[in-house]
PDB file of C-alpha atoms in Angstrom:
ATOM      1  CA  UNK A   1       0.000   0.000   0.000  1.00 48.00           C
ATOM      2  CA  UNK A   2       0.865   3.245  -0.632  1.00 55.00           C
ATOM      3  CA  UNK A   3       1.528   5.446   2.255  1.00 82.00           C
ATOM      4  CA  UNK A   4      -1.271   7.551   2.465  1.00 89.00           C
ATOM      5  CA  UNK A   5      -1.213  10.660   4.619  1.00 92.00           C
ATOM      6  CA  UNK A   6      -4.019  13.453   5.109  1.00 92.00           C
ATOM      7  CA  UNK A   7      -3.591  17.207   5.567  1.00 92.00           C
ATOM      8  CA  UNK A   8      -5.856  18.979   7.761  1.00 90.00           C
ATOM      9  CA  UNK A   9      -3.878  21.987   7.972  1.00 90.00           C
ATOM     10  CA  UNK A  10      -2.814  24.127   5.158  1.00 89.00           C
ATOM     11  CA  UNK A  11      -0.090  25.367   6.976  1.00 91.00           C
ATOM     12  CA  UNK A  12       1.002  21.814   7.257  1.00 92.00           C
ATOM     13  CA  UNK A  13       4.976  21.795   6.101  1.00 92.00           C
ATOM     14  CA  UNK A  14       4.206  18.635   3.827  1.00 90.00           C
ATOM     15  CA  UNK A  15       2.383  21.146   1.442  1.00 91.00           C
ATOM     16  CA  UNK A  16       5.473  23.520   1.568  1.00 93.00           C
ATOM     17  CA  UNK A  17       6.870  22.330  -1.337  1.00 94.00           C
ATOM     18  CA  UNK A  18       3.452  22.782  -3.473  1.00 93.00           C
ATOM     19  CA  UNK A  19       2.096  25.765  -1.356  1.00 90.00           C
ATOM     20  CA  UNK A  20       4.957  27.692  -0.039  1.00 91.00           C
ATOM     21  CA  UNK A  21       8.241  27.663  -2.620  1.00 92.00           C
ATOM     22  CA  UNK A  22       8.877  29.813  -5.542  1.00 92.00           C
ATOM     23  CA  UNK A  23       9.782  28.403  -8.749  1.00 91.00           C
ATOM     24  CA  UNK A  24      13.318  29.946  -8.264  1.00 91.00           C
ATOM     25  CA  UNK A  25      13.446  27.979  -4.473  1.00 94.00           C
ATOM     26  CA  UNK A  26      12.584  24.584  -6.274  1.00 94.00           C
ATOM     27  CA  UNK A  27      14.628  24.841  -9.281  1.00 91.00           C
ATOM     28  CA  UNK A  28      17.016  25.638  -6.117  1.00 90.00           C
ATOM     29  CA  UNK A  29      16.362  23.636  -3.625  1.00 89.00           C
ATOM     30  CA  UNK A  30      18.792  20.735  -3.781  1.00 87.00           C
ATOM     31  CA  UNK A  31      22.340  22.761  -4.845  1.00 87.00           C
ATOM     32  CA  UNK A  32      24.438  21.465  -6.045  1.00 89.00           C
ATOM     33  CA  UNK A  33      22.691  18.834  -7.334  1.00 90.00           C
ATOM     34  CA  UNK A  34      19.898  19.637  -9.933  1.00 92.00           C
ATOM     35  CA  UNK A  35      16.540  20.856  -7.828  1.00 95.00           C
ATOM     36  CA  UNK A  36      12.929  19.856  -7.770  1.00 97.00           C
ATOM     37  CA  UNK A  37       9.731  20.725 -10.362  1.00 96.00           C
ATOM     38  CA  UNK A  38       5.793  20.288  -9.754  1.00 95.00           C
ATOM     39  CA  UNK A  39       4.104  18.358 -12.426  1.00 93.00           C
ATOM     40  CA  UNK A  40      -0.061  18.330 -12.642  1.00 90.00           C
ATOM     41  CA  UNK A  41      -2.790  16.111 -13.639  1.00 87.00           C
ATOM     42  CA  UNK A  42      -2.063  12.430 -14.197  1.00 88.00           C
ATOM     43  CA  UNK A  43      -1.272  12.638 -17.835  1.00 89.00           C
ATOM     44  CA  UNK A  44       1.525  15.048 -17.796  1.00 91.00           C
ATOM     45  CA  UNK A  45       3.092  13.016 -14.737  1.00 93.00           C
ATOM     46  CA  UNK A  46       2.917   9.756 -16.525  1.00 93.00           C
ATOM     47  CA  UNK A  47       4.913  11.424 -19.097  1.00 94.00           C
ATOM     48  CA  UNK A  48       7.530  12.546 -16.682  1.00 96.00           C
ATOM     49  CA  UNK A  49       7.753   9.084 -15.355  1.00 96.00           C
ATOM     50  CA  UNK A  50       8.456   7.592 -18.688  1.00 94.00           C
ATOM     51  CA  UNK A  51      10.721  10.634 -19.535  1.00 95.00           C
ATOM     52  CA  UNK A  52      12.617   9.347 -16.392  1.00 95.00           C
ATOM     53  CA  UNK A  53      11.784  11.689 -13.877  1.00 96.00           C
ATOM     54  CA  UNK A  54      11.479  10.354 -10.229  1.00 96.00           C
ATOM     55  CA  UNK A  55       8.499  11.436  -7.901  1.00 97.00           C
ATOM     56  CA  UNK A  56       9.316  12.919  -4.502  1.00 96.00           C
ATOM     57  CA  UNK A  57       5.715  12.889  -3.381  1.00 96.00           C
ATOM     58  CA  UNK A  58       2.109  13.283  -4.751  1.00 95.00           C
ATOM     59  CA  UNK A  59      -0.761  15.432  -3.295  1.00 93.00           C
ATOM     60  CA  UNK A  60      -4.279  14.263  -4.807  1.00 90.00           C
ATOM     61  CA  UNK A  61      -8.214  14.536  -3.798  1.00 85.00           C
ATOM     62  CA  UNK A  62      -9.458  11.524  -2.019  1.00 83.00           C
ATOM     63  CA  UNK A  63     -11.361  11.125  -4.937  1.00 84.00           C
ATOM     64  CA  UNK A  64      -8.684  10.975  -7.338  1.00 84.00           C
ATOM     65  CA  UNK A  65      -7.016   7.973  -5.519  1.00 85.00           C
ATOM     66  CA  UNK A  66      -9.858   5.879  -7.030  1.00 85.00           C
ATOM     67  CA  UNK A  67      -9.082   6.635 -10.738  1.00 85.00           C
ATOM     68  CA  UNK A  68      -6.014   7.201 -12.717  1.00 85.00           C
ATOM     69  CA  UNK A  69      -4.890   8.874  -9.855  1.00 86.00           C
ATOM     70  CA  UNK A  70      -4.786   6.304  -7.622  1.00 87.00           C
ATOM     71  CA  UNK A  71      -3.317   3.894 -10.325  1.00 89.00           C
ATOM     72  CA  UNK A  72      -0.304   6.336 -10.592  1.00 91.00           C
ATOM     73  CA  UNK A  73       0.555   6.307  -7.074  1.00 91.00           C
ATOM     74  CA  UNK A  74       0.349   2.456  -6.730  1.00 91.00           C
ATOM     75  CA  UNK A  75       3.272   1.648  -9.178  1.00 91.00           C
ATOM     76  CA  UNK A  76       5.685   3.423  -6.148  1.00 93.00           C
ATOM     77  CA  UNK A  77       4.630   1.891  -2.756  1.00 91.00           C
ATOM     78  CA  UNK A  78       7.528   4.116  -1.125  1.00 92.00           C
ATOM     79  CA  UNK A  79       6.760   7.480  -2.402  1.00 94.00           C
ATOM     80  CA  UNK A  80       3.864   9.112   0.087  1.00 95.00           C
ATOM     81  CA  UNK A  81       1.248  10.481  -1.459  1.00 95.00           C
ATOM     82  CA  UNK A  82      -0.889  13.361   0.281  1.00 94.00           C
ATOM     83  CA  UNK A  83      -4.331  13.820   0.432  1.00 91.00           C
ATOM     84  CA  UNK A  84      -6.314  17.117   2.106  1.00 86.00           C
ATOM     85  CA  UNK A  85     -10.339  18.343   2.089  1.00 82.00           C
ATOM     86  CA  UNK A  86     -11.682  20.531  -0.582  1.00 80.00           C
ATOM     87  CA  UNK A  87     -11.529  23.378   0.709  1.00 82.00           C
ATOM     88  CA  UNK A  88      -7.705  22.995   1.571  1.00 84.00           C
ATOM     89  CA  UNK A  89      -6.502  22.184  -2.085  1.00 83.00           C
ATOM     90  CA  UNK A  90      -8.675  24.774  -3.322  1.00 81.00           C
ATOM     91  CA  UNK A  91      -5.967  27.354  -1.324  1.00 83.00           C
ATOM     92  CA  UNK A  92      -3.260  26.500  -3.667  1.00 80.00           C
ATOM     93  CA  UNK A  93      -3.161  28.532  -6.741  1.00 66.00           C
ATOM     94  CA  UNK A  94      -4.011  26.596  -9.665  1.00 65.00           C
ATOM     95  CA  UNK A  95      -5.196  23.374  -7.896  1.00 67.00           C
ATOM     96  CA  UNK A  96      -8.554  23.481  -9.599  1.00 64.00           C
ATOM     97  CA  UNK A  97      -6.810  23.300 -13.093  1.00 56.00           C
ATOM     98  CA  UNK A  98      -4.511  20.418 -12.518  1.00 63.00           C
ATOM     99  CA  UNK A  99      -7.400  17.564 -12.314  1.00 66.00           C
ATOM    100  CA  UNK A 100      -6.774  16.545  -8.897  1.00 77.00           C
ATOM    101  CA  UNK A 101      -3.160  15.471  -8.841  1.00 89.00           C
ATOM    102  CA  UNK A 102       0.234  17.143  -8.638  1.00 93.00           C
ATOM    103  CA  UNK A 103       3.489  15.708  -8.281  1.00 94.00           C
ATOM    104  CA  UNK A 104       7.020  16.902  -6.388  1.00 96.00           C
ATOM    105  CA  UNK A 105       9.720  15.442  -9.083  1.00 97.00           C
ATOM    106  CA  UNK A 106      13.517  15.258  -8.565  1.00 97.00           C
ATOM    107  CA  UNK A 107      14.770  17.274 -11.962  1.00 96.00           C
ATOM    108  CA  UNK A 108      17.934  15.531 -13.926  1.00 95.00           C
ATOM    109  CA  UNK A 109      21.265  16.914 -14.947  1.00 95.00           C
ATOM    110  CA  UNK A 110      20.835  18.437 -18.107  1.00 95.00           C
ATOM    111  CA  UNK A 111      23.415  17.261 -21.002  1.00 96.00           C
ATOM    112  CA  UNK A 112      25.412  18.901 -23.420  1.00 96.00           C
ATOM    113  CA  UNK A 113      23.973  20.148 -26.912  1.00 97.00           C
ATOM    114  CA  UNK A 114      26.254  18.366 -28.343  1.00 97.00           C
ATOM    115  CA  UNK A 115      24.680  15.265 -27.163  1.00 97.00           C
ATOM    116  CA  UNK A 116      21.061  16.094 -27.163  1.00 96.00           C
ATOM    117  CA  UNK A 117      21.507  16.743 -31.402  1.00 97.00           C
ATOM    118  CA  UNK A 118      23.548  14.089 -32.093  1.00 94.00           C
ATOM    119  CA  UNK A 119      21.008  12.506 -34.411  1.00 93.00           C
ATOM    120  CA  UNK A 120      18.847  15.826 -34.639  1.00 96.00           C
ATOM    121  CA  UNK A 121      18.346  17.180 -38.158  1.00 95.00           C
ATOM    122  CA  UNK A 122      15.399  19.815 -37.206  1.00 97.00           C
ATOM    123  CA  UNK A 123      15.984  21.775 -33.888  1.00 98.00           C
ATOM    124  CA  UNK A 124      14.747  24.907 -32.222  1.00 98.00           C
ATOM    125  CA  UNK A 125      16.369  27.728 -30.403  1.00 98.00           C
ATOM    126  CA  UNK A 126      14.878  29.832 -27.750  1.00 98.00           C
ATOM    127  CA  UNK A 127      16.416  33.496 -27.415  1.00 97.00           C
ATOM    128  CA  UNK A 128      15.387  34.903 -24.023  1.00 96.00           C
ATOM    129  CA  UNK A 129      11.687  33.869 -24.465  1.00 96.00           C
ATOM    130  CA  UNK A 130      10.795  34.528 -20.888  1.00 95.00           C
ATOM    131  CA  UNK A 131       6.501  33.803 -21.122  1.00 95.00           C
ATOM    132  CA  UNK A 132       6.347  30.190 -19.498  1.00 95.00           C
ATOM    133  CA  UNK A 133       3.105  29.754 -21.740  1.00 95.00           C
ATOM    134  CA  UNK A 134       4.815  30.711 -25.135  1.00 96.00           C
ATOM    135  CA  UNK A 135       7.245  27.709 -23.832  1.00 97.00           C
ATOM    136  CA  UNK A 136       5.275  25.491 -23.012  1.00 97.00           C
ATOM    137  CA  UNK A 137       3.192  25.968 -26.205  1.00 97.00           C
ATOM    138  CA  UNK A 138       6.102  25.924 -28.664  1.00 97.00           C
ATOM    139  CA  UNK A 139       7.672  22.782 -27.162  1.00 98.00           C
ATOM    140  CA  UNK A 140       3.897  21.644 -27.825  1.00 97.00           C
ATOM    141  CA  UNK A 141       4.182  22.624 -31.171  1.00 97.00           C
ATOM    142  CA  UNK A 142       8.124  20.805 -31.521  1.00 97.00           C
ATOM    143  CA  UNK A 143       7.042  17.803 -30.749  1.00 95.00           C
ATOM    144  CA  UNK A 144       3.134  17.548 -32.921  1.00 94.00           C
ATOM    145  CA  UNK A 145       5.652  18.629 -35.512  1.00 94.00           C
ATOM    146  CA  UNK A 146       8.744  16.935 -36.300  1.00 92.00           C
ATOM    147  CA  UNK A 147      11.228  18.759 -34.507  1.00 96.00           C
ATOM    148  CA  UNK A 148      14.017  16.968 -33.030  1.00 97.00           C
ATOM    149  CA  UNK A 149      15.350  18.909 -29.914  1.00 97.00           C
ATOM    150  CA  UNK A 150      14.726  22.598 -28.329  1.00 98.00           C
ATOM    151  CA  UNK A 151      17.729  24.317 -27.193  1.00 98.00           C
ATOM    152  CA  UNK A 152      16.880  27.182 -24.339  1.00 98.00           C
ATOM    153  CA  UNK A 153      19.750  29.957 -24.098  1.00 97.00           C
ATOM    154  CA  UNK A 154      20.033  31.402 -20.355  1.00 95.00           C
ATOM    155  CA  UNK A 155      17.239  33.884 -20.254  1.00 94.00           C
ATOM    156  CA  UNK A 156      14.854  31.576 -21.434  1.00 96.00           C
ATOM    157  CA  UNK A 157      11.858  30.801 -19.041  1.00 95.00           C
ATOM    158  CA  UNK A 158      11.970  26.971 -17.610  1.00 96.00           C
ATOM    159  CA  UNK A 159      10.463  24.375 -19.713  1.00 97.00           C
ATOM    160  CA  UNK A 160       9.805  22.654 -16.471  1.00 96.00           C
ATOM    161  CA  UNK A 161       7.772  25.449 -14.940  1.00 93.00           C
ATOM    162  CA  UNK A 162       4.207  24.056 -13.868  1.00 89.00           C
ATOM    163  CA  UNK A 163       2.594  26.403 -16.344  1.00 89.00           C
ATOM    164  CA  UNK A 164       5.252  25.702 -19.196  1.00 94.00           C
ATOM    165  CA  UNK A 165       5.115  22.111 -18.750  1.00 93.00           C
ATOM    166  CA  UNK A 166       0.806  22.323 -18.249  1.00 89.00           C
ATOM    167  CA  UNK A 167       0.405  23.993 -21.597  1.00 92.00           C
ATOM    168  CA  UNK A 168       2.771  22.023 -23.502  1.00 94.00           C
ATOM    169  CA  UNK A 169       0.463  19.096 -22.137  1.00 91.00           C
ATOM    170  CA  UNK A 170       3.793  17.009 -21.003  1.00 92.00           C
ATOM    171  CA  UNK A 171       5.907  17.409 -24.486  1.00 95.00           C
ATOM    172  CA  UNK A 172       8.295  19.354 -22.144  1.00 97.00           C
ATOM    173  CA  UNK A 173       9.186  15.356 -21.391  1.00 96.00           C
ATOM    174  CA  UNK A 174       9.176  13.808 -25.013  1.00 94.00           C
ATOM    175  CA  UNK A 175      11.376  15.934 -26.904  1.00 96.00           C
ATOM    176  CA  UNK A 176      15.357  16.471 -26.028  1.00 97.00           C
ATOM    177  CA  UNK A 177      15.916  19.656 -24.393  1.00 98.00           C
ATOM    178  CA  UNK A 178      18.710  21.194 -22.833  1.00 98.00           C
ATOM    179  CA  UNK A 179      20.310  24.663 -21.966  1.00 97.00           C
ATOM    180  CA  UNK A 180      23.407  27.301 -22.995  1.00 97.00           C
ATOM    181  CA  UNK A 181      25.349  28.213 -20.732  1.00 93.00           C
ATOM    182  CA  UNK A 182      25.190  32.219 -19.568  1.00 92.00           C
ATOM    183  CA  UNK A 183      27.802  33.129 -21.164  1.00 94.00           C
ATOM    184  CA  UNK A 184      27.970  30.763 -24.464  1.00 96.00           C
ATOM    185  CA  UNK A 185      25.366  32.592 -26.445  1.00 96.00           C
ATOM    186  CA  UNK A 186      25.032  33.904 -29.431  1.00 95.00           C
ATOM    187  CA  UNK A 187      28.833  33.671 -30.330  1.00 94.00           C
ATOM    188  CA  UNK A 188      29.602  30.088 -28.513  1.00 96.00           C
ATOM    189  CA  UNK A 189      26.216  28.344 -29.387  1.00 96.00           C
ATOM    190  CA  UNK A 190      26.667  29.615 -32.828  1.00 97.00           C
ATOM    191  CA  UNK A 191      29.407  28.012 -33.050  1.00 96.00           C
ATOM    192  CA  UNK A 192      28.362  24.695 -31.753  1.00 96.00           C
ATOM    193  CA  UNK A 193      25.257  24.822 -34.022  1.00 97.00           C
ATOM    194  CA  UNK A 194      28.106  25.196 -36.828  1.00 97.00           C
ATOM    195  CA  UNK A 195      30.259  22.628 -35.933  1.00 97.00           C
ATOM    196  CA  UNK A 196      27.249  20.104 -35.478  1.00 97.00           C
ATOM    197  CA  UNK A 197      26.511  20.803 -39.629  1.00 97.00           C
ATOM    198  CA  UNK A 198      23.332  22.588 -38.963  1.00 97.00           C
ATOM    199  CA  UNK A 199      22.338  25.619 -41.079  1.00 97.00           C
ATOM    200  CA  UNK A 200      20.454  28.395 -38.736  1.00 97.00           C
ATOM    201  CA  UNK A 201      17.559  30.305 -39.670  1.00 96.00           C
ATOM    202  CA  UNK A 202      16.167  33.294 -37.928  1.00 95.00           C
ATOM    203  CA  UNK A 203      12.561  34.419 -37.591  1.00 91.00           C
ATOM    204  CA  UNK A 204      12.452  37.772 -38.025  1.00 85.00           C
ATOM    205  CA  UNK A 205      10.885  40.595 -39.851  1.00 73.00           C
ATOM    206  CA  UNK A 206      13.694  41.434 -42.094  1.00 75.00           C
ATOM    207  CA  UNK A 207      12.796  42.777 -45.042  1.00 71.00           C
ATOM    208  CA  UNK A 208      16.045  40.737 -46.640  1.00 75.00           C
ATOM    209  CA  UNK A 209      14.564  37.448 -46.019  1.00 82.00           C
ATOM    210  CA  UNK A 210      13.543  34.364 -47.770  1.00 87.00           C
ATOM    211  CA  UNK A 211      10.454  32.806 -47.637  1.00 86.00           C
ATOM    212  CA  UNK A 212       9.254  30.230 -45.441  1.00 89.00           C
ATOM    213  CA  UNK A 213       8.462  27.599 -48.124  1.00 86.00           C
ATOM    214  CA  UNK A 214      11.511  28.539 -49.720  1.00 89.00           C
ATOM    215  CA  UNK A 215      13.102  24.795 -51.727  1.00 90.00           C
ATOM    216  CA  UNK A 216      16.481  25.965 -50.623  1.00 91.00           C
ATOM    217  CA  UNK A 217      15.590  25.552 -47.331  1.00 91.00           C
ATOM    218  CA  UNK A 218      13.629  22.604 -46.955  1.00 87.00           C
ATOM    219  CA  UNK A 219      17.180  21.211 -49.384  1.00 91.00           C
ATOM    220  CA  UNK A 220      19.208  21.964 -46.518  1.00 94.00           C
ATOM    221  CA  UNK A 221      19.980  18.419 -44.296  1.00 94.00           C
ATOM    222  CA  UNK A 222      20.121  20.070 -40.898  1.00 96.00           C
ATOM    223  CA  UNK A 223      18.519  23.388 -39.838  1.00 97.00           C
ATOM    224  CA  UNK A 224      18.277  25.045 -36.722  1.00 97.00           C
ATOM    225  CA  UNK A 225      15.034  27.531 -36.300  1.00 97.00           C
ATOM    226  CA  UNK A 226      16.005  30.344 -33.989  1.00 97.00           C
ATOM    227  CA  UNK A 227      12.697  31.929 -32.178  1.00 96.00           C
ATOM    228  CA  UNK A 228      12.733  35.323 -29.895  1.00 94.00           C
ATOM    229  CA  UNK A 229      10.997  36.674 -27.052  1.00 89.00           C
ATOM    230  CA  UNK A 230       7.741  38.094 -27.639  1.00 79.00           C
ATOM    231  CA  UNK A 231       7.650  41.558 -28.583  1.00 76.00           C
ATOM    232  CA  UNK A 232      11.288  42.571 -29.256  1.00 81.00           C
ATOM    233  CA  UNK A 233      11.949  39.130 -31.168  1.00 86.00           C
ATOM    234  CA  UNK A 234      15.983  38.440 -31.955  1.00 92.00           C
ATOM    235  CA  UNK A 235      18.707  40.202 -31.265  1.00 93.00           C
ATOM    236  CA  UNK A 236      20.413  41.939 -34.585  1.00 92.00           C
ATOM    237  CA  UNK A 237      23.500  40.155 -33.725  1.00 93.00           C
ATOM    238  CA  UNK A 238      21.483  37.126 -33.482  1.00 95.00           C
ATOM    239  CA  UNK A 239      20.023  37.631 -36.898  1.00 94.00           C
ATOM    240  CA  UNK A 240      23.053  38.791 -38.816  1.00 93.00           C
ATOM    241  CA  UNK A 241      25.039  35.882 -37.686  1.00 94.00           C
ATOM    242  CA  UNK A 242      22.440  33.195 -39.353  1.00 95.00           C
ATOM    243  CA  UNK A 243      22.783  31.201 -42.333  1.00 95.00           C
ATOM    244  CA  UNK A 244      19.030  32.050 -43.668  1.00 94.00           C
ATOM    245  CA  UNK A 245      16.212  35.426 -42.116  1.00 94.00           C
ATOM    246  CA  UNK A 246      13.085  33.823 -42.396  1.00 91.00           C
ATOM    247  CA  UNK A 247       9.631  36.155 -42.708  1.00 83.00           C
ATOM    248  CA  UNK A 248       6.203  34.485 -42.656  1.00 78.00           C
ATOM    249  CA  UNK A 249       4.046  36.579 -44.925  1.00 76.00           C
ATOM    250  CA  UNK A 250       1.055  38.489 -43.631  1.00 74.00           C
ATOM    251  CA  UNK A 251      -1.889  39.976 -44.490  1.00 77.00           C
ATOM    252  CA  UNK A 252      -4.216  42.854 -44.054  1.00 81.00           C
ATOM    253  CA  UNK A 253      -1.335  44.820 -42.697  1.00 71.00           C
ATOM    254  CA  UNK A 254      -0.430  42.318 -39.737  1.00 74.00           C
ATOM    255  CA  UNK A 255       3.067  42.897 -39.247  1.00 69.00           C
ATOM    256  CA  UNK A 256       3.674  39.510 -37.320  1.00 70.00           C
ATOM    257  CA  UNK A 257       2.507  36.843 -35.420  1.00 76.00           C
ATOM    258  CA  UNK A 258       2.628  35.191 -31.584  1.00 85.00           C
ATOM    259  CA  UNK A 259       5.848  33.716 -31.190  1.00 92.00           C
ATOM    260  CA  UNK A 260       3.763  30.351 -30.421  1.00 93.00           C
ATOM    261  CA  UNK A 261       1.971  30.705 -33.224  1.00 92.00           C
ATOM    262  CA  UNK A 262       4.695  31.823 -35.716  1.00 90.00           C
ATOM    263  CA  UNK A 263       6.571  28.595 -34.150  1.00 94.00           C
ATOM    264  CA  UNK A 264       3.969  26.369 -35.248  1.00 95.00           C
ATOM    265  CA  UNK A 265       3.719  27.756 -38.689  1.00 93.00           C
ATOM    266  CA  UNK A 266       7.585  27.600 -39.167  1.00 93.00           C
ATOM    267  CA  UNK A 267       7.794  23.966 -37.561  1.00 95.00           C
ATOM    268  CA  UNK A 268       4.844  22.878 -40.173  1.00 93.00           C
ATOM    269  CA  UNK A 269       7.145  24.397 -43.020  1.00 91.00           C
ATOM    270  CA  UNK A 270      10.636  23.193 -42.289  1.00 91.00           C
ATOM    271  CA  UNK A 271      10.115  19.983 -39.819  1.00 85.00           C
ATOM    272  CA  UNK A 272       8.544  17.589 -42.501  1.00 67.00           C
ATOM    273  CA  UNK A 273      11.802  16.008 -43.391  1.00 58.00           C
ATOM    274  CA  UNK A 274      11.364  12.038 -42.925  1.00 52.00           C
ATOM    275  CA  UNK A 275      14.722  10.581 -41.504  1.00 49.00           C
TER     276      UNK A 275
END
């Protein structure tokens, strides 16, 4: 049996680590070793579980323990699993959205780029997008659509964030992602990207660009698509040290789109390639 324990108190310090700690403090919280993430609803901590992930604890509705829920929790017999009264998990922000489950889960080292594209001929870069939503949606978007890996450079919101990893609907766990250092980007990663073969291509709304659909592109073996943060987009360093500018066309005088949804058009276009 699983070892069940209920929360009458929501200042109980079992909740702490889904009540009480910041993002930062979990991503923190085990230094020097690689800290802690929440995952929610069943379905996106299944995925974590296959991805590898280990859980710490679970927190679910009574209810929940009799479904998929339950069925979750049963396949670790050492991992305690918290349950509380309505109106107790209806204090935590967000519990109502998560279908009655989240999970504590121990994060893993991340690996090299090097090693993440090693059979990668489609891959994604994140520059600085900070919106855990427009992560969580493009990784979404990676994975529905052929991409290989997502690289993140430093100022890039977490892909294991509980919103990031709730709107990508657990593809934060299917598809190879990993990190730049601080200090490696644009010159260092650029380099990398280089040495691994792969031509890059920047989204941005250069008027000297090609176009999306472009045969010279879709020719090219290995690409990677480089995607900015919402609003100011790439950096013109960025831009003028890439292979190919891409611009997806608009009309009735839209000059451009979501960065979620311009990643989705430009994975559709240039992720089709069949290994």
């Amino acid at each position: 049996m699983n070892r069940i324990i209920e929360i009458k108190d929501f200042q109980s310090p079992e909740l702490d680590v889904y009540a009480r700690l910041s993002e930062v403090q979990l991503l923190r919280a085990c230094e020097p070793k690689p800290g802690l993430f929440i995952a929610e609803s069943p379905r996106v901590i299944e995925r974590a579980i296959q991805a590898g992930y280990c859980p710490v604890s679970f927190l679910a509705e009574k209810k929940e323990l009799k479904g998929p829920a339950g069925e979750l929790t049963e396949k670790f017999p050492d991992i305690p699993v918290y349950t509380a009264p309505q109106e107790i998990l209806t204090q935590l922000t967000g519990f109502a959205l998560t279908r009655g489950m989240l999970c504590a889960m121990k994060r893993k080292e991340l690996l090299s780029p090097e090693v993440i594209c090693a059979d990668a001929q489609r891959i994604v870069i994140l520059e600085d997008v900070v919106n855990p939503t427009n992560v969580g949606a493009i990784f979404r978007s990676a994975a529905a659509l052929n991409m290989d890996a997502v690289l993140l450079t430093a100022g890039c919101s977490d892909p294991l964030y509980r919103r990031a990893a709730r709107v990508s609907m657990g593809t934060v766990f299917q598809i190879p992602w990993t990190r730049f250092g601080k200090k490696d980007w644009p010159e260092k990663g650029m380099g990398c990207l280089a040495g691994m073969g792969f031509k890059t291509v920047s989204m941005a709304l250069c008027e000297d660009s090609v176009s999306i659909d472009s045969p010279e592109l879709q020719a090219e073996k290995k690409l990677a698509v480089i995607l900015g943060t919402e609003g100011e987009g790439l950096a013109a360093g960025t831009i003028a040290g890439c292979d190919y500018t891409v611009r997806i066309p608009m009309a009735h005088q839209v000059d451009s789109l979501n960065v979620a949804a311009a990643s989705a058009v430009a994975f559709w276009e240039l992720g089709k390639r069949t290994k």
